[in-house]
Short mmCIF file of C-alpha atoms and ligand atoms in Angstrom, two decimals:
data_model
loop_
_atom_site.label_atom_id
_atom_site.label_comp_id
_atom_site.label_asym_id
_atom_site.label_seq_id
_atom_site.Cartn_x
_atom_site.Cartn_y
_atom_site.Cartn_z
CA MET A 272 -18.19 91.57 111.62
CA SER A 273 -21.88 92.21 112.19
CA SER A 274 -21.05 94.89 114.77
CA ASN A 275 -19.95 97.03 111.80
CA ALA A 276 -23.62 97.94 111.47
CA PHE A 277 -23.14 100.48 114.29
CA PRO A 278 -21.18 103.74 114.33
CA ARG A 279 -17.74 103.71 115.94
CA LEU A 280 -17.19 106.25 118.70
CA THR A 281 -14.20 107.21 120.76
CA ALA A 282 -14.77 106.96 124.50
CA GLU A 283 -14.68 110.77 124.63
CA GLU A 284 -17.38 111.04 121.94
CA ALA A 285 -19.48 108.54 123.88
CA ALA A 286 -19.06 110.55 127.09
CA GLU A 287 -20.33 113.66 125.26
CA LEU A 288 -23.65 111.83 124.73
CA ILE A 289 -24.28 111.66 128.47
CA ASN A 290 -25.91 114.66 130.12
CA HIS A 291 -25.83 116.16 133.57
CA ASN A 292 -28.35 114.35 135.82
CA ASP A 293 -28.73 111.38 133.45
CA PHE A 294 -29.56 108.02 135.00
CA VAL A 295 -26.81 105.79 133.62
CA ALA A 296 -26.80 101.98 133.92
CA MET A 297 -23.44 100.31 133.41
CA SER A 298 -22.30 96.72 133.14
CA GLY A 299 -20.24 95.16 135.92
CA PHE A 300 -20.77 92.64 138.67
CA THR A 301 -17.54 92.99 140.60
CA ALA A 302 -14.84 94.29 138.25
CA ALA A 303 -15.73 91.42 135.92
CA GLY A 304 -17.32 92.73 132.73
CA ALA A 305 -17.49 96.29 134.06
CA ALA A 306 -17.56 99.22 131.64
CA LYS A 307 -14.13 100.84 131.60
CA ALA A 308 -13.32 103.27 128.79
CA VAL A 309 -16.58 105.25 128.81
CA PRO A 310 -16.75 105.85 132.60
CA ARG A 311 -13.11 106.98 132.50
CA ALA A 312 -14.02 109.45 129.75
CA ILE A 313 -17.12 110.59 131.67
CA ALA A 314 -14.89 111.30 134.68
CA LYS A 315 -12.56 113.42 132.52
CA ARG A 316 -15.50 115.27 131.05
CA ALA A 317 -16.89 115.95 134.52
CA THR A 318 -13.54 117.33 135.69
CA ALA A 319 -13.29 119.61 132.64
CA LEU A 320 -16.84 120.90 133.12
CA HIS A 321 -16.30 121.46 136.84
CA GLU A 322 -13.19 123.50 136.02
CA GLN A 323 -15.40 125.71 133.84
CA GLY A 324 -17.79 126.09 136.77
CA LYS A 325 -20.46 123.95 135.12
CA PRO A 326 -22.39 121.23 136.95
CA PHE A 327 -22.02 117.63 135.82
CA GLN A 328 -23.10 114.62 137.86
CA ILE A 329 -24.87 111.41 136.89
CA ARG A 330 -26.85 108.79 138.76
CA VAL A 331 -25.18 105.41 138.39
CA ILE A 332 -26.56 101.90 138.71
CA THR A 333 -24.58 98.73 137.98
CA GLY A 334 -24.96 95.02 138.69
CA ALA A 335 -22.76 95.18 141.79
CA SER A 336 -19.27 96.55 142.49
CA THR A 337 -17.05 97.49 139.54
CA GLY A 338 -13.44 98.23 138.70
CA GLU A 339 -11.28 101.31 139.22
CA SER A 340 -12.20 102.91 135.90
CA LEU A 341 -15.80 103.12 136.98
CA ASP A 342 -16.30 103.73 140.69
CA ASP A 343 -12.89 105.18 141.56
CA ARG A 344 -12.50 107.50 138.59
CA LEU A 345 -16.11 108.75 138.74
CA ALA A 346 -15.95 109.30 142.51
CA GLU A 347 -12.62 111.14 142.29
CA ALA A 348 -14.10 113.40 139.59
CA ASP A 349 -17.12 114.15 141.79
CA ALA A 350 -19.23 112.90 138.88
CA VAL A 351 -21.79 110.83 140.82
CA SER A 352 -24.79 112.15 142.74
CA TRP A 353 -26.58 108.80 143.34
CA ARG A 354 -25.24 105.24 143.34
CA ALA A 355 -26.78 101.78 143.70
CA PRO A 356 -26.68 98.87 144.52
CA TYR A 357 -23.19 97.91 145.82
CA GLN A 358 -19.63 99.24 145.65
CA SER A 359 -16.26 98.27 147.02
CA SER A 360 -14.25 101.34 146.05
CA LYS A 361 -12.33 103.33 148.64
CA SER A 362 -12.95 106.64 146.86
CA MET A 363 -16.66 105.98 146.36
CA ARG A 364 -17.03 104.78 149.97
CA GLN A 365 -15.39 107.98 151.25
CA ARG A 366 -17.75 110.17 149.25
CA ILE A 367 -20.78 108.19 150.39
CA ASN A 368 -19.72 108.43 154.04
CA ALA A 369 -19.03 112.15 153.61
CA GLY A 370 -22.63 112.59 152.48
CA LYS A 371 -21.61 113.60 148.94
CA VAL A 372 -23.07 110.59 147.10
CA ALA A 373 -26.55 109.28 147.89
CA PHE A 374 -26.08 105.51 148.11
CA VAL A 375 -28.90 102.97 147.98
CA ASP A 376 -27.83 99.60 149.39
CA MET A 377 -29.92 96.85 147.79
CA HIS A 378 -30.34 93.08 147.56
CA LEU A 379 -28.67 92.33 144.24
CA SER A 380 -31.49 90.07 143.03
CA HIS A 381 -33.79 93.10 143.23
CA VAL A 382 -31.75 95.29 140.89
CA PRO A 383 -32.98 94.16 137.46
CA GLN A 384 -36.62 93.97 138.44
CA SER A 385 -36.51 97.34 140.22
CA VAL A 386 -35.23 98.87 136.98
CA LEU A 387 -37.75 96.93 134.89
CA PHE A 388 -40.60 98.06 137.13
CA GLY A 389 -39.42 101.69 136.82
CA PHE A 390 -38.84 102.09 140.56
CA PHE A 391 -35.92 104.49 139.99
CA GLY A 392 -37.27 106.24 136.91
CA LYS A 393 -36.21 105.91 133.31
CA VAL A 394 -32.70 104.75 132.46
CA ASN A 395 -31.36 107.36 130.04
CA VAL A 396 -28.25 105.55 128.87
CA ALA A 397 -26.82 102.05 129.31
CA VAL A 398 -23.07 101.51 128.87
CA ILE A 399 -22.47 97.80 128.47
CA GLU A 400 -19.30 95.80 127.84
CA ALA A 401 -19.75 93.07 125.24
CA SER A 402 -17.63 90.84 123.05
CA GLU A 403 -20.00 91.08 120.08
CA ILE A 404 -23.19 92.77 118.95
CA THR A 405 -25.02 91.64 115.83
CA LYS A 406 -26.94 93.99 113.59
CA ASP A 407 -30.24 92.54 114.82
CA GLY A 408 -29.27 93.41 118.39
CA LYS A 409 -27.94 90.21 119.94
CA VAL A 410 -25.42 91.27 122.57
CA TYR A 411 -22.84 88.72 123.71
CA LEU A 412 -21.61 89.72 127.16
CA THR A 413 -18.18 89.12 128.69
CA THR A 414 -17.11 87.98 132.17
CA SER A 415 -20.28 88.91 134.03
CA ILE A 416 -23.95 89.09 133.17
CA GLY A 417 -25.15 91.15 136.13
CA ALA A 418 -28.15 93.29 135.29
CA SER A 419 -26.97 94.08 131.74
CA PRO A 420 -29.82 92.24 129.94
CA THR A 421 -32.38 94.41 131.75
CA PHE A 422 -30.34 97.59 131.29
CA LEU A 423 -30.20 96.86 127.53
CA LYS A 424 -33.93 96.26 127.45
CA THR A 425 -35.00 99.32 129.44
CA ALA A 426 -32.50 102.08 128.60
CA ASP A 427 -33.50 104.80 126.13
CA LYS A 428 -30.04 104.76 124.55
CA VAL A 429 -27.21 102.27 124.57
CA ILE A 430 -23.44 102.52 124.18
CA ILE A 431 -21.52 99.27 123.75
CA GLU A 432 -17.93 98.88 124.89
CA LEU A 433 -16.78 96.18 122.49
CA ASN A 434 -13.87 94.57 124.32
CA LYS A 435 -11.79 92.19 122.27
CA ARG A 436 -9.65 91.04 125.24
CA PRO A 437 -11.96 88.40 126.81
CA SER A 438 -12.58 85.29 124.74
CA ARG A 439 -15.72 85.63 122.62
CA ARG A 440 -16.48 82.06 123.68
CA ILE A 441 -17.10 83.16 127.29
CA SER A 442 -20.65 83.84 126.16
CA ASP A 443 -21.04 80.09 125.43
CA MET A 444 -21.46 79.90 129.22
CA ALA A 445 -24.14 82.58 129.35
CA ASP A 446 -27.73 81.61 130.09
CA ILE A 447 -29.84 84.73 129.88
CA VAL A 448 -33.49 85.14 130.65
CA ILE A 449 -35.46 88.13 131.92
CA PRO A 450 -38.45 86.89 133.95
CA GLU A 451 -41.79 88.37 132.89
CA PRO A 452 -43.16 90.92 135.34
CA PRO A 453 -45.90 89.89 137.80
CA PRO A 454 -48.77 89.11 138.09
CA HIS A 455 -48.22 86.25 135.61
CA ARG A 456 -44.53 85.56 136.22
CA PRO A 457 -43.90 81.86 135.50
CA ALA A 458 -42.02 79.79 138.10
CA LEU A 459 -38.34 79.25 137.37
CA SER A 460 -37.70 75.77 136.10
CA LEU A 461 -34.38 75.13 137.85
CA GLN A 462 -33.87 71.69 139.34
CA HIS A 463 -30.08 71.65 138.89
CA PRO A 464 -27.43 74.39 139.13
CA LEU A 465 -26.26 73.64 135.59
CA GLN A 466 -29.70 73.56 133.98
CA ARG A 467 -30.04 76.01 131.07
CA ILE A 468 -33.22 78.05 130.85
CA GLY A 469 -32.26 80.93 128.57
CA LYS A 470 -30.14 82.12 125.67
CA THR A 471 -26.44 82.84 125.30
CA TYR A 472 -27.05 86.49 124.42
CA ALA A 473 -28.96 89.52 125.64
CA GLN A 474 -31.21 91.44 123.28
CA VAL A 475 -31.23 95.15 122.48
CA ASP A 476 -33.34 97.13 120.06
CA PRO A 477 -30.63 98.07 117.50
CA SER A 478 -32.21 101.49 116.88
CA LYS A 479 -31.29 102.48 120.46
CA VAL A 480 -27.58 101.80 119.97
CA LEU A 481 -25.77 105.15 119.71
CA GLY A 482 -22.49 103.49 118.85
CA ILE A 483 -19.64 101.23 119.75
CA VAL A 484 -16.46 102.06 121.62
CA GLU A 485 -13.76 99.50 120.83
CA THR A 486 -11.54 98.47 123.73
CA ASP A 487 -8.92 95.85 124.51
CA GLU A 488 -8.55 95.72 128.29
CA PRO A 489 -8.52 93.07 131.00
CA ASP A 490 -10.90 93.30 133.97
CA GLU A 491 -9.44 95.40 136.79
CA LEU A 492 -9.43 92.64 139.39
CA GLY A 493 -7.35 92.61 142.57
CA GLY A 494 -5.63 89.38 143.53
CA PHE A 495 -6.36 87.07 146.43
CA ALA A 496 -4.06 86.72 149.41
CA ASP A 497 -2.89 83.24 150.34
CA PRO A 498 -5.11 81.98 153.17
CA ASP A 499 -3.75 83.24 156.52
CA GLU A 500 -4.00 81.46 159.88
CA MET A 501 -7.32 83.18 160.64
CA SER A 502 -8.98 82.18 157.34
CA VAL A 503 -7.66 78.63 157.64
CA ALA A 504 -9.08 78.29 161.17
CA ILE A 505 -12.49 79.61 160.10
CA ALA A 506 -12.47 77.38 157.03
CA SER A 507 -11.62 74.30 159.08
CA HIS A 508 -14.58 74.90 161.44
CA VAL A 509 -16.92 75.29 158.46
CA VAL A 510 -15.64 72.15 156.75
CA SER A 511 -15.85 70.05 159.97
CA PHE A 512 -19.41 71.25 160.52
CA LEU A 513 -20.53 70.45 156.96
CA SER A 514 -18.78 67.05 157.08
CA LYS A 515 -20.67 66.24 160.28
CA GLU A 516 -23.96 67.36 158.78
CA LEU A 517 -23.29 65.06 155.84
CA ALA A 518 -22.25 62.11 158.03
CA GLU A 519 -25.37 62.50 160.17
CA GLY A 520 -27.67 62.66 157.16
CA ARG A 521 -28.80 66.28 157.42
CA ILE A 522 -27.07 66.97 154.10
CA PRO A 523 -27.88 64.43 151.36
CA PRO A 524 -25.04 62.09 150.23
CA GLU A 525 -24.56 63.86 146.88
CA PHE A 526 -24.09 67.10 148.90
CA LEU A 527 -25.79 70.46 148.22
CA PRO A 528 -24.75 73.42 146.06
CA LEU A 529 -22.64 76.05 147.79
CA GLN A 530 -22.82 79.81 147.62
CA SER A 531 -19.66 81.49 148.74
CA GLY A 532 -19.35 85.25 149.34
CA VAL A 533 -16.55 87.58 148.33
CA GLY A 534 -13.12 88.03 149.86
CA ASN A 535 -10.18 86.07 151.18
CA VAL A 536 -12.00 84.12 153.91
CA ALA A 537 -14.63 82.94 151.43
CA ASN A 538 -11.85 81.92 149.04
CA ALA A 539 -10.11 79.99 151.85
CA VAL A 540 -13.36 78.19 152.76
CA THR A 541 -13.88 77.10 149.14
CA LYS A 542 -10.30 75.84 148.97
CA SER A 543 -10.68 73.89 152.23
CA MET A 544 -13.90 72.30 150.97
CA GLY A 545 -11.92 71.03 147.99
CA ASP A 546 -9.08 69.77 150.18
CA SER A 547 -11.33 67.85 152.57
CA PRO A 548 -11.57 64.08 151.99
CA ASP A 549 -14.89 64.10 153.87
CA ILE A 550 -16.70 66.33 151.37
CA PRO A 551 -17.76 64.66 148.11
CA ASP A 552 -17.31 66.38 144.73
CA PHE A 553 -19.80 69.22 144.83
CA LEU A 554 -21.56 71.95 142.85
CA MET A 555 -21.82 75.70 143.36
CA TYR A 556 -24.82 77.96 142.86
CA THR A 557 -23.28 81.30 143.60
CA GLU A 558 -22.96 84.88 142.41
CA VAL A 559 -19.20 85.27 142.15
CA LEU A 560 -16.83 82.52 141.10
CA GLN A 561 -13.45 83.28 142.69
CA SER A 562 -10.04 81.81 141.95
CA ALA A 563 -10.18 78.91 144.45
CA ALA A 564 -13.38 77.61 142.86
CA PHE A 565 -11.76 77.73 139.43
CA ASP A 566 -8.91 75.53 140.68
CA LEU A 567 -11.47 73.03 141.99
CA LEU A 568 -13.27 73.02 138.66
CA ARG A 569 -10.03 72.20 136.95
CA SER A 570 -9.28 69.34 139.34
CA GLY A 571 -12.84 68.02 139.10
CA ARG A 572 -13.57 68.48 142.84
CA LEU A 573 -16.11 71.05 141.76
CA ARG A 574 -18.49 69.31 139.38
CA GLY A 575 -19.89 72.54 138.03
CA ALA A 576 -20.83 76.09 138.96
CA SER A 577 -23.59 78.54 138.23
CA THR A 578 -22.48 82.12 138.79
CA CYS A 579 -23.11 85.70 137.73
CA ALA A 580 -19.46 86.75 137.40
CA LEU A 581 -15.98 85.35 136.98
CA THR A 582 -13.40 86.98 139.25
CA LEU A 583 -10.37 85.01 138.16
CA MET A 584 -6.66 85.72 138.12
CA PRO A 585 -5.22 86.78 134.70
CA GLU A 586 -3.52 83.39 134.21
CA GLN A 587 -6.81 81.63 134.97
CA MET A 588 -8.57 83.74 132.32
CA ILE A 589 -6.00 82.52 129.79
CA GLU A 590 -6.49 78.92 130.90
CA LEU A 591 -10.25 79.35 130.63
CA ALA A 592 -9.98 80.66 127.07
CA ASP A 593 -7.61 77.84 126.10
CA ASN A 594 -9.86 75.12 127.54
CA MET A 595 -13.28 76.48 126.78
CA ASN A 596 -14.72 73.10 125.76
CA TYR A 597 -13.94 71.75 129.22
CA PHE A 598 -15.11 74.78 131.21
CA ALA A 599 -18.15 75.71 129.12
CA ASN A 600 -19.73 72.37 130.07
CA ARG A 601 -19.17 73.03 133.74
CA MET A 602 -20.01 76.70 134.20
CA ILE A 603 -23.08 78.82 133.63
CA LEU A 604 -23.14 82.61 133.75
CA ARG A 605 -26.55 83.95 134.73
CA PRO A 606 -28.17 87.36 135.25
CA GLN A 607 -28.18 88.35 138.93
CA GLU A 608 -31.93 87.97 139.32
CA ILE A 609 -31.45 84.27 138.45
CA SER A 610 -28.07 83.60 140.11
CA ASN A 611 -29.39 85.19 143.31
CA ASN A 612 -33.02 84.24 142.92
CA PRO A 613 -34.62 83.47 146.31
CA ALA A 614 -36.87 80.79 144.77
CA ALA A 615 -33.91 79.07 143.09
CA VAL A 616 -31.85 79.21 146.29
CA ARG A 617 -34.70 77.58 148.25
CA GLN A 618 -35.46 75.07 145.48
CA LEU A 619 -31.87 73.91 145.04
CA GLY A 620 -31.12 73.81 148.78
CA VAL A 621 -28.12 76.11 148.59
CA ILE A 622 -25.70 76.27 151.53
CA ALA A 623 -24.93 79.97 151.94
CA LEU A 624 -21.53 81.04 153.28
CA ASN A 625 -21.17 84.77 153.85
CA THR A 626 -19.02 87.21 155.80
CA ALA A 627 -20.16 89.62 158.49
CA LEU A 628 -18.49 92.68 159.98
CA GLU A 629 -20.10 91.92 163.34
CA ALA A 630 -22.64 89.54 164.82
CA ASP A 631 -24.49 89.91 168.06
CA ILE A 632 -24.98 87.41 170.85
CA TYR A 633 -28.51 86.64 169.63
CA GLY A 634 -27.49 85.90 166.02
CA HIS A 635 -28.15 89.10 164.09
CA ALA A 636 -25.45 90.00 161.56
CA ASN A 637 -24.16 93.31 160.28
CA SER A 638 -22.40 92.98 156.91
CA THR A 639 -22.42 96.59 155.84
CA HIS A 640 -22.09 99.45 158.33
CA VAL A 641 -19.12 99.98 160.68
CA SER A 642 -20.48 101.00 164.09
CA GLY A 643 -23.89 101.28 162.48
CA SER A 644 -22.96 104.30 160.40
CA ALA A 645 -20.11 104.09 157.88
CA ILE A 646 -20.86 101.93 154.84
CA MET A 647 -18.26 99.36 153.89
CA ASN A 648 -19.49 97.83 150.61
CA GLY A 649 -23.16 96.95 150.82
CA ILE A 650 -25.36 93.92 151.45
CA GLY A 651 -24.63 92.55 147.98
CA GLY A 652 -26.10 89.15 147.42
CA SER A 653 -25.65 87.94 150.99
CA GLY A 654 -29.30 88.54 151.90
CA ASP A 655 -30.64 86.90 148.74
CA PHE A 656 -28.88 83.72 149.72
CA ALA A 657 -28.91 83.79 153.53
CA ARG A 658 -32.65 84.30 153.89
CA ASN A 659 -33.51 81.41 151.57
CA ALA A 660 -30.68 78.98 152.15
CA TYR A 661 -30.87 75.35 153.25
CA LEU A 662 -28.22 76.33 155.75
CA SER A 663 -27.11 79.90 156.32
CA VAL A 664 -23.61 80.36 157.72
CA PHE A 665 -21.91 83.67 158.58
CA PHE A 666 -18.27 83.99 159.46
CA CYS A 667 -15.79 86.68 160.53
CA PRO A 668 -12.63 86.90 162.61
CA SER A 669 -13.56 87.28 166.31
CA ILE A 670 -11.60 90.54 166.56
CA ALA A 671 -10.66 93.33 164.15
CA LYS A 672 -7.99 96.04 164.21
CA GLY A 673 -5.59 94.00 166.31
CA GLY A 674 -8.12 93.27 169.04
CA LYS A 675 -9.42 96.82 169.49
CA ILE A 676 -12.75 95.64 168.10
CA SER A 677 -14.78 92.58 169.10
CA THR A 678 -16.89 91.40 166.18
CA ILE A 679 -19.16 89.63 168.66
CA VAL A 680 -21.17 92.37 170.39
CA PRO A 681 -24.25 92.60 172.62
CA MET A 682 -26.37 94.23 169.92
CA CYS A 683 -25.52 94.80 166.26
CA THR A 684 -25.40 98.48 165.40
CA HIS A 685 -26.97 97.73 162.00
CA VAL A 686 -28.81 94.55 161.04
CA ASP A 687 -28.60 93.15 157.50
CA HIS A 688 -29.41 89.55 158.43
CA ASN A 689 -31.65 89.03 161.39
CA GLU A 690 -31.71 86.10 163.82
CA HIS A 691 -34.25 84.33 161.59
CA SER A 692 -31.84 84.18 158.65
CA VAL A 693 -28.67 83.24 160.51
CA GLN A 694 -28.28 79.61 161.56
CA VAL A 695 -24.56 79.27 162.13
CA ILE A 696 -21.89 81.77 163.21
CA VAL A 697 -18.20 80.99 162.86
CA THR A 698 -15.04 82.75 163.95
CA GLU A 699 -11.50 81.38 164.24
CA GLN A 700 -12.44 80.56 167.88
CA GLY A 701 -15.13 78.08 166.90
CA LEU A 702 -18.59 77.53 165.47
CA ALA A 703 -21.97 78.24 167.03
CA ASP A 704 -24.79 76.12 165.62
CA LEU A 705 -27.88 78.14 166.56
CA ARG A 706 -30.57 75.90 165.10
CA GLY A 707 -33.35 75.25 167.54
CA LEU A 708 -31.88 77.45 170.26
CA ALA A 709 -33.93 80.05 172.12
CA PRO A 710 -32.29 83.46 172.68
CA GLU A 711 -30.61 82.74 176.02
CA ALA A 712 -29.02 79.54 174.73
CA ARG A 713 -27.98 81.32 171.52
CA ALA A 714 -26.19 84.00 173.56
CA GLU A 715 -24.35 81.41 175.62
CA ARG A 716 -23.28 79.43 172.57
CA ILE A 717 -22.11 82.45 170.57
CA ILE A 718 -20.14 83.87 173.51
CA GLU A 719 -18.52 80.54 174.44
CA CYS A 720 -17.83 79.32 170.88
CA CYS A 721 -17.18 82.46 168.85
CA ALA A 722 -16.19 85.46 170.98
CA HIS A 723 -12.53 86.17 171.55
CA PRO A 724 -11.46 85.11 175.09
CA ASP A 725 -10.56 88.75 175.92
CA TYR A 726 -14.18 89.78 175.40
CA ARG A 727 -16.00 86.77 176.87
CA PRO A 728 -16.11 88.02 180.49
CA TYR A 729 -17.63 91.33 179.39
CA LEU A 730 -20.26 89.63 177.22
CA ARG A 731 -21.18 87.09 179.93
CA GLN A 732 -21.60 89.93 182.40
CA TYR A 733 -23.73 91.91 179.93
CA VAL A 734 -26.19 89.02 179.67
CA LYS A 735 -26.19 88.50 183.43
CA ASP A 736 -26.86 92.16 184.16
CA SER A 737 -29.57 92.57 181.53
CA LYS A 738 -33.25 92.57 182.28
CA SER A 739 -34.70 89.08 182.16
CA SER A 740 -37.16 88.65 179.32
CA HIS A 741 -37.41 86.57 176.14
CA ILE A 742 -34.34 88.38 174.86
CA ARG A 743 -32.15 89.78 177.63
CA HIS A 744 -31.01 93.25 176.74
CA ASP A 745 -29.99 96.37 178.58
CA LEU A 746 -30.97 99.27 176.36
CA GLU A 747 -28.80 101.67 178.32
CA HIS A 748 -25.65 99.61 177.84
CA CYS A 749 -26.12 97.51 174.68
CA PHE A 750 -23.82 99.79 172.66
CA ASP A 751 -21.23 100.45 175.36
CA LEU A 752 -18.52 98.59 173.42
CA HIS A 753 -19.16 100.76 170.35
CA LYS A 754 -19.30 103.93 172.46
CA CYS A 755 -16.01 102.99 174.09
CA LEU A 756 -14.50 102.39 170.63
CA ALA A 757 -15.65 105.82 169.45
CA GLU A 758 -14.32 107.53 172.57
CA THR A 759 -11.03 105.70 173.14
CA GLY A 760 -10.21 103.91 169.88
CA SER A 761 -10.74 100.52 171.49
CA MET A 762 -13.74 98.58 172.72
CA LEU A 763 -11.77 97.44 175.75
CA PRO A 764 -9.39 100.21 176.81
CA SER A 765 -6.51 98.95 178.89
O1 LIG B 1804 -10.35 96.69 157.49
O2 LIG B 1804 -9.21 96.68 155.33
O3 LIG B 1804 -8.74 98.46 157.01
O4 LIG B 1804 -7.97 96.10 157.39
O5 LIG B 1804 -13.22 95.73 157.72
O6 LIG B 1804 -12.60 93.15 156.83
O7 LIG B 1804 -11.91 90.94 157.71
O8 LIG B 1804 -10.73 91.91 155.66
O9 LIG B 1804 -13.13 91.06 155.59
O10 LIG B 1804 -12.59 91.71 153.17
O11 LIG B 1804 -13.86 89.61 153.84
O12 LIG B 1804 -14.88 91.89 154.07
C1 LIG B 1804 -18.33 92.00 155.38
C2 LIG B 1804 -16.97 93.83 154.36
C3 LIG B 1804 -15.94 91.63 154.93
C4 LIG B 1804 -17.52 91.77 152.98
C5 LIG B 1804 -17.22 92.32 154.43
C6 LIG B 1804 -12.61 95.85 159.00
C7 LIG B 1804 -11.35 95.03 158.89
C8 LIG B 1804 -10.89 95.40 157.49
C9 LIG B 1804 -12.58 94.22 155.95
P1 LIG B 1804 -8.95 97.01 156.75
P2 LIG B 1804 -11.98 91.73 156.45
P3 LIG B 1804 -13.55 91.02 154.07
C10 LIG B 1804 -21.24 88.13 147.64
C11 LIG B 1804 -21.68 88.35 149.04
C12 LIG B 1804 -21.27 92.03 152.19
C13 LIG B 1804 -21.60 91.58 150.81
C14 LIG B 1804 -21.60 90.11 150.64
C15 LIG B 1804 -18.82 92.33 152.43
C16 LIG B 1804 -12.21 95.49 156.74
O13 LIG B 1804 -17.61 90.38 153.02
O14 LIG B 1804 -18.84 93.40 151.86
O15 LIG B 1804 -21.54 89.34 151.57
N1 LIG B 1804 -19.95 91.59 152.62
N2 LIG B 1804 -21.69 89.71 149.41
O16 LIG B 1804 -10.41 95.39 159.89
C17 LIG B 1804 -14.96 97.83 162.15
C18 LIG B 1804 -15.86 95.72 162.62
C19 LIG B 1804 -15.03 95.18 161.59
C20 LIG B 1804 -14.20 96.07 160.89
C21 LIG B 1804 -13.96 94.05 160.10
N3 LIG B 1804 -16.67 94.95 163.33
N4 LIG B 1804 -15.79 97.05 162.87
N5 LIG B 1804 -14.17 97.39 161.16
N6 LIG B 1804 -13.55 95.32 159.99
N7 LIG B 1804 -14.86 93.95 161.09
C22 LIG B 1804 -20.59 89.22 146.81
C23 LIG B 1804 -21.43 90.24 146.12
O17 LIG B 1804 -22.43 90.58 146.59
C24 LIG B 1804 -20.96 90.81 144.82
#
């Protein structure tokens, strides 16, 4: 094997090469393709050093969220001082919200170029999972591309986790290009989600490679729940709306590529799209390909998908490896600055389907901060897509925590997607199409179509009592629901 050109290291030896305060870039876009053995060893090293009273913390950047071996182990070992751009780990979230990790929540399409431009300083070490590295520095990545090509290009030193578990042929699906920096950045030539514009490998200067850690591990992915009543209701509103748009000619007959966010509701929406006789076979231009989309690819309902990561169930990974000729013609794995590229999203006319924690009666959406303060995961790619989409849809259940929280509120406590980027809001109660509506009409439609019936009277009254202006708000009372939640544990105490 050509990778024999590089020294073999144990994960522990690799961890010894990383210093306190280093800026470390690691592969991973979701748990797919995330570094595993080296971050686990870094966590152990940090714990040992802390026990000796020595400081050891690193600054960590990845493509997006990662698996347990990375975010959970490093957070538990108190080994991270700074983290970007997205995480979905309970341990990491707790440390961020306790003020112990400085977290920078970023649009995912910005990550590679921010690193390339040097916005966060020099990357000291990149730890990248790959299925092969050749002696001239071609790196074949695994189940996600993320920001790894840029990390490999910009880091001073590189450690490769050579994982033999994922099929080497996964990289047949890779299409890797790093856009030149401005001011002479050429336009992306993407007229179709499945168009190839790059190479199947990333490139590294071989002299930077400190060594290879051999691994044999699956991605640490959680499963998906079967769609519940809530997800099915939301999905059916979305599908009816898109079918109507198609029937009335506002979506072209061949349909438009879909982006679908993370989580169970997004998975249920994708599944319902496939089940609907009114939706033609379609394409996806998305950042995460989840299990429901894989089933549709197999059945042919999904004609093809461009993504940045594969978050599939273990049995689907086996099926993928066994049928690579079929899937490799229908899937493309791209770096996140291409999968989430605002120009590509606008050019291809992507329909963006994302989840919010709360939305307000004027159409702003909060996807990240509970009651405006505690981070959940991060904005991820939702803003890359929503702002530039042909149609931008946000959904969430109308209530959370058994009805103690209304997700439809007078004013969002944190705004990730403003009224200009949100065209449709959906809950299990119904769908509010906000296109062309001025603020007062938006409020009425969101309250009547999306809010839970228990909260509608309060929201109607809020609008009525607010000062009349272009947007009716009462600055003294716009957060009363949140205040009530903080004081009593429920937005509407009995
Ligand atoms: O809490 O887990 O304790 O029960 O928040 O809510 O309804 O299970 O929703 O798992 O789909 O996540 C927005 C976080 C939704 C996700 C968000 C509580 C609720 C529950 C989770 P429990 P659900 P989901 C592509 C696109 C941003 C990134 C993005 C997300 C928990 O979709 O991170 O879109 N999006 N990326 O009870 C307090 C509220 C609440 C609330 C829900 N208003 N107040 N708690 N909850 N609403 C992917 C990438 O970028 C890689």
